[in-house]
Amino acid sequence: MRISVIGCGYLGAVHAACMAKLGHEVVGIDVDERKVNELSAARAPFYEPGLEDLLREVQESGRLSFTTEVSAAAGSTVHFICVGTPQKKGENGADMTYVDAAVSALIPHLLPGDVVVGKSTVPVGTATRLAALIRESEPEAHLLWNPEFLREGHAVSDTLHPDRFVYGVADGSEDHKAVELLDDVYAASLASGTPRVVTDLPTSELVKTAANSFLATKISFINAMAEVCEAAGADVSLLADAVGMDDRIGRKFLNAGIGFGGGCLPKDIRAFMARAGELGADQALTFLREVDAINMRRRTRVVELTRDLCGGSLMGQKITVLGAAFKPESDDVRDSPALSIAAQLQLQGAVVTVTDPKALENASRRFPELHYETLTDLALRGADALLLLTEWNEYCRLDPYESATLVSALRILDGRNVLDPSKWRAAGWTYRGLGRP
Ligand code: UGA
């Protein structure tokens, strides 16, 4: 099938490559010439495991191309909308500029029978509005909403082997030509047993925001428990293990630490609250304000704990922050709790060095005032305290004895609760976890 993918950021670039892998003929369209040039040369404009290999493989097959010309969408039967919906500046709501621009640019190229498939995370009600817009100029084209649930760092496998497909259709009925066409696109995954839920348009939009809100709530719940554990002298990691054994609760997303960040969870819960307010349902989501507040409090707490660890003052203390990305296997620093903590420590008088295997370029663009070091050993040298803030494998595997020979004081704060406290203490370190005694 001929497919166009509009927007080649995280979601779109991965989606385009995966659709070509499934055997479709795909054109990826983006207004950013630099991104298009990179992707055309089979280079990923961001770090995502497996993506470059996949780009190379499918480009060799001739099934994938990239362009800045939206007219290249003409002739495709299915058009995926994959542009971003960032948080508006100074407001909680989502900025819909890119979605609106993408759909408006696509409309003149639609033919009868074409299906526009929205994948971006949007405020509920958007799909119904866009469907009307499309109908006005091409009554025979259809809009379907098909939210994406991929995680950064696992984007390729999440796209090729998703947990489920959600299709939002105007009348909520499975018996629709657009459903049939999207089934053809995803035929391989559907044949392997991936479940598919067909809903009306608003439900499909809400599935995505509800899922991200639930994940954010789970993380803030365990971080709230970490606060209580700290006050009571209990251990939140053991608590999470024990509570998570109840399969109604589950252990996943119960890792207490410095909280959630990235380009999705924080902005999605805020946009959800803003949209609920517009719909007059704001009371239903006031708990998300608390979820957000608990999350932001983790960052302040780490600054306090670091001050404590350094003997009461941060002034002139050499602090090494291990990890800048919002999570491992990513170079994304959008709303990264690690970087935000590094910046706060620097503002309070510490001399901060940040290291990360992949995210230093993005981090230095966002916070040029921090000092960055590529090599872990060099970053550790002379440190008065280490802060493990993004759980890259190489930091989880650090050897306490070897590390001790590099630093000037044996102090470590484990912001992700991934180290074995007894091992580090046995090597002479003062170890602090979050919500652990
Ligand atoms: C999230 C969702 O997990 C995806 O399902 C969704 O498709 C995506 O947003 C999106 O909306 O596009 P992602 O932002 O890649 O994916 O990251 P997550 O793996 O959800 O992690 C988010 C943050 O939570 C990270 O900062 C991570 O360190 C933190 N986290 C995660 C915790 O602090 N504790 C946990 O137990 C789990």
JSON list of C-alpha atoms and ligand atoms in Angstrom, two decimals, residues 148-152 208 212 215 219 253-255 259-261 264-265 268 326-327 416, ligand 1:
[
{"chain": "A", "resi": 148, "resn": "GLU", "atom": "CA", "xyz": [0.38, 5.66, 19.36]},
{"chain": "A", "resi": 149, "resn": "PHE", "atom": "CA", "xyz": [1.68, 4.08, 22.56]},
{"chain": "A", "resi": 150, "resn": "LEU", "atom": "CA", "xyz": [5.39, 3.71, 21.74]},
{"chain": "A", "resi": 151, "resn": "ARG", "atom": "CA", "xyz": [8.03, 4.34, 24.37]},
{"chain": "A", "resi": 152, "resn": "GLU", "atom": "CA", "xyz": [11.26, 6.11, 23.53]},
{"chain": "A", "resi": 208, "resn": "LYS", "atom": "CA", "xyz": [-4.13, 7.77, 24.95]},
{"chain": "A", "resi": 212, "resn": "ASN", "atom": "CA", "xyz": [-0.39, 8.35, 30.05]},
{"chain": "A", "resi": 215, "resn": "LEU", "atom": "CA", "xyz": [1.26, 5.83, 34.15]},
{"chain": "A", "resi": 219, "resn": "ILE", "atom": "CA", "xyz": [4.88, 6.87, 39.32]},
{"chain": "A", "resi": 253, "resn": "PHE", "atom": "CA", "xyz": [6.03, 1.76, 36.69]},
{"chain": "A", "resi": 254, "resn": "LEU", "atom": "CA", "xyz": [6.44, 1.51, 40.45]},
{"chain": "A", "resi": 255, "resn": "ASN", "atom": "CA", "xyz": [10.08, 2.58, 40.48]},
{"chain": "A", "resi": 259, "resn": "GLY", "atom": "CA", "xyz": [10.14, 11.19, 38.90]},
{"chain": "A", "resi": 260, "resn": "PHE", "atom": "CA", "xyz": [8.92, 11.32, 35.34]},
{"chain": "A", "resi": 261, "resn": "GLY", "atom": "CA", "xyz": [9.97, 13.65, 32.54]},
{"chain": "A", "resi": 264, "resn": "CYS", "atom": "CA", "xyz": [4.95, 13.07, 26.83]},
{"chain": "A", "resi": 265, "resn": "LEU", "atom": "CA", "xyz": [3.87, 12.35, 30.40]},
{"chain": "A", "resi": 268, "resn": "ASP", "atom": "CA", "xyz": [0.00, 15.19, 28.48]},
{"chain": "A", "resi": 326, "resn": "PHE", "atom": "CA", "xyz": [14.93, 11.84, 30.81]},
{"chain": "A", "resi": 327, "resn": "LYS", "atom": "CA", "xyz": [15.40, 8.07, 30.73]},
{"chain": "A", "resi": 416, "resn": "ARG", "atom": "CA", "xyz": [16.72, 5.87, 40.63]},
{"chain": "B", "resi": 1, "resn": "UGA", "atom": "C1", "xyz": [5.36, 7.43, 27.49]},
{"chain": "B", "resi": 1, "resn": "UGA", "atom": "C2", "xyz": [4.45, 6.20, 27.60]},
{"chain": "B", "resi": 1, "resn": "UGA", "atom": "O1", "xyz": [5.06, 5.22, 28.41]},
{"chain": "B", "resi": 1, "resn": "UGA", "atom": "C3", "xyz": [4.18, 5.62, 26.20]},
{"chain": "B", "resi": 1, "resn": "UGA", "atom": "O2", "xyz": [3.27, 4.54, 26.29]},
{"chain": "B", "resi": 1, "resn": "UGA", "atom": "C4", "xyz": [3.57, 6.72, 25.32]},
{"chain": "B", "resi": 1, "resn": "UGA", "atom": "O3", "xyz": [3.32, 6.26, 24.01]},
{"chain": "B", "resi": 1, "resn": "UGA", "atom": "C5", "xyz": [4.53, 7.88, 25.26]},
{"chain": "B", "resi": 1, "resn": "UGA", "atom": "O4", "xyz": [4.78, 8.37, 26.60]},
{"chain": "B", "resi": 1, "resn": "UGA", "atom": "C6", "xyz": [3.92, 8.95, 24.41]},
{"chain": "B", "resi": 1, "resn": "UGA", "atom": "O5", "xyz": [2.96, 9.59, 24.85]},
{"chain": "B", "resi": 1, "resn": "UGA", "atom": "O6", "xyz": [4.33, 9.11, 23.26]},
{"chain": "B", "resi": 1, "resn": "UGA", "atom": "P1", "xyz": [8.02, 7.74, 27.21]},
{"chain": "B", "resi": 1, "resn": "UGA", "atom": "O7", "xyz": [7.76, 9.22, 27.34]},
{"chain": "B", "resi": 1, "resn": "UGA", "atom": "O8", "xyz": [8.91, 7.24, 26.14]},
{"chain": "B", "resi": 1, "resn": "UGA", "atom": "O9", "xyz": [6.61, 6.98, 26.99]},
{"chain": "B", "resi": 1, "resn": "UGA", "atom": "O10", "xyz": [8.64, 7.28, 28.59]},
{"chain": "B", "resi": 1, "resn": "UGA", "atom": "P2", "xyz": [8.25, 6.27, 29.77]},
{"chain": "B", "resi": 1, "resn": "UGA", "atom": "O11", "xyz": [8.94, 5.00, 29.59]},
{"chain": "B", "resi": 1, "resn": "UGA", "atom": "O12", "xyz": [6.79, 6.28, 29.99]},
{"chain": "B", "resi": 1, "resn": "UGA", "atom": "O13", "xyz": [8.94, 7.05, 31.00]},
{"chain": "B", "resi": 1, "resn": "UGA", "atom": "C7", "xyz": [8.49, 8.36, 31.37]},
{"chain": "B", "resi": 1, "resn": "UGA", "atom": "C8", "xyz": [9.25, 8.85, 32.57]},
{"chain": "B", "resi": 1, "resn": "UGA", "atom": "O14", "xyz": [8.84, 8.15, 33.73]},
{"chain": "B", "resi": 1, "resn": "UGA", "atom": "C9", "xyz": [10.77, 8.71, 32.50]},
{"chain": "B", "resi": 1, "resn": "UGA", "atom": "O15", "xyz": [11.35, 9.91, 32.95]},
{"chain": "B", "resi": 1, "resn": "UGA", "atom": "C10", "xyz": [11.06, 7.55, 33.45]},
{"chain": "B", "resi": 1, "resn": "UGA", "atom": "O16", "xyz": [12.32, 7.64, 34.02]},
{"chain": "B", "resi": 1, "resn": "UGA", "atom": "C11", "xyz": [9.96, 7.74, 34.48]},
{"chain": "B", "resi": 1, "resn": "UGA", "atom": "N1", "xyz": [9.62, 6.52, 35.23]},
{"chain": "B", "resi": 1, "resn": "UGA", "atom": "C12", "xyz": [9.12, 5.44, 34.58]},
{"chain": "B", "resi": 1, "resn": "UGA", "atom": "C13", "xyz": [9.77, 6.48, 36.61]},
{"chain": "B", "resi": 1, "resn": "UGA", "atom": "O17", "xyz": [10.22, 7.47, 37.23]},
{"chain": "B", "resi": 1, "resn": "UGA", "atom": "N2", "xyz": [9.43, 5.34, 37.28]},
{"chain": "B", "resi": 1, "resn": "UGA", "atom": "C14", "xyz": [8.93, 4.27, 36.66]},
{"chain": "B", "resi": 1, "resn": "UGA", "atom": "O18", "xyz": [8.64, 3.27, 37.35]},
{"chain": "B", "resi": 1, "resn": "UGA", "atom": "C15", "xyz": [8.78, 4.31, 35.28]}
]
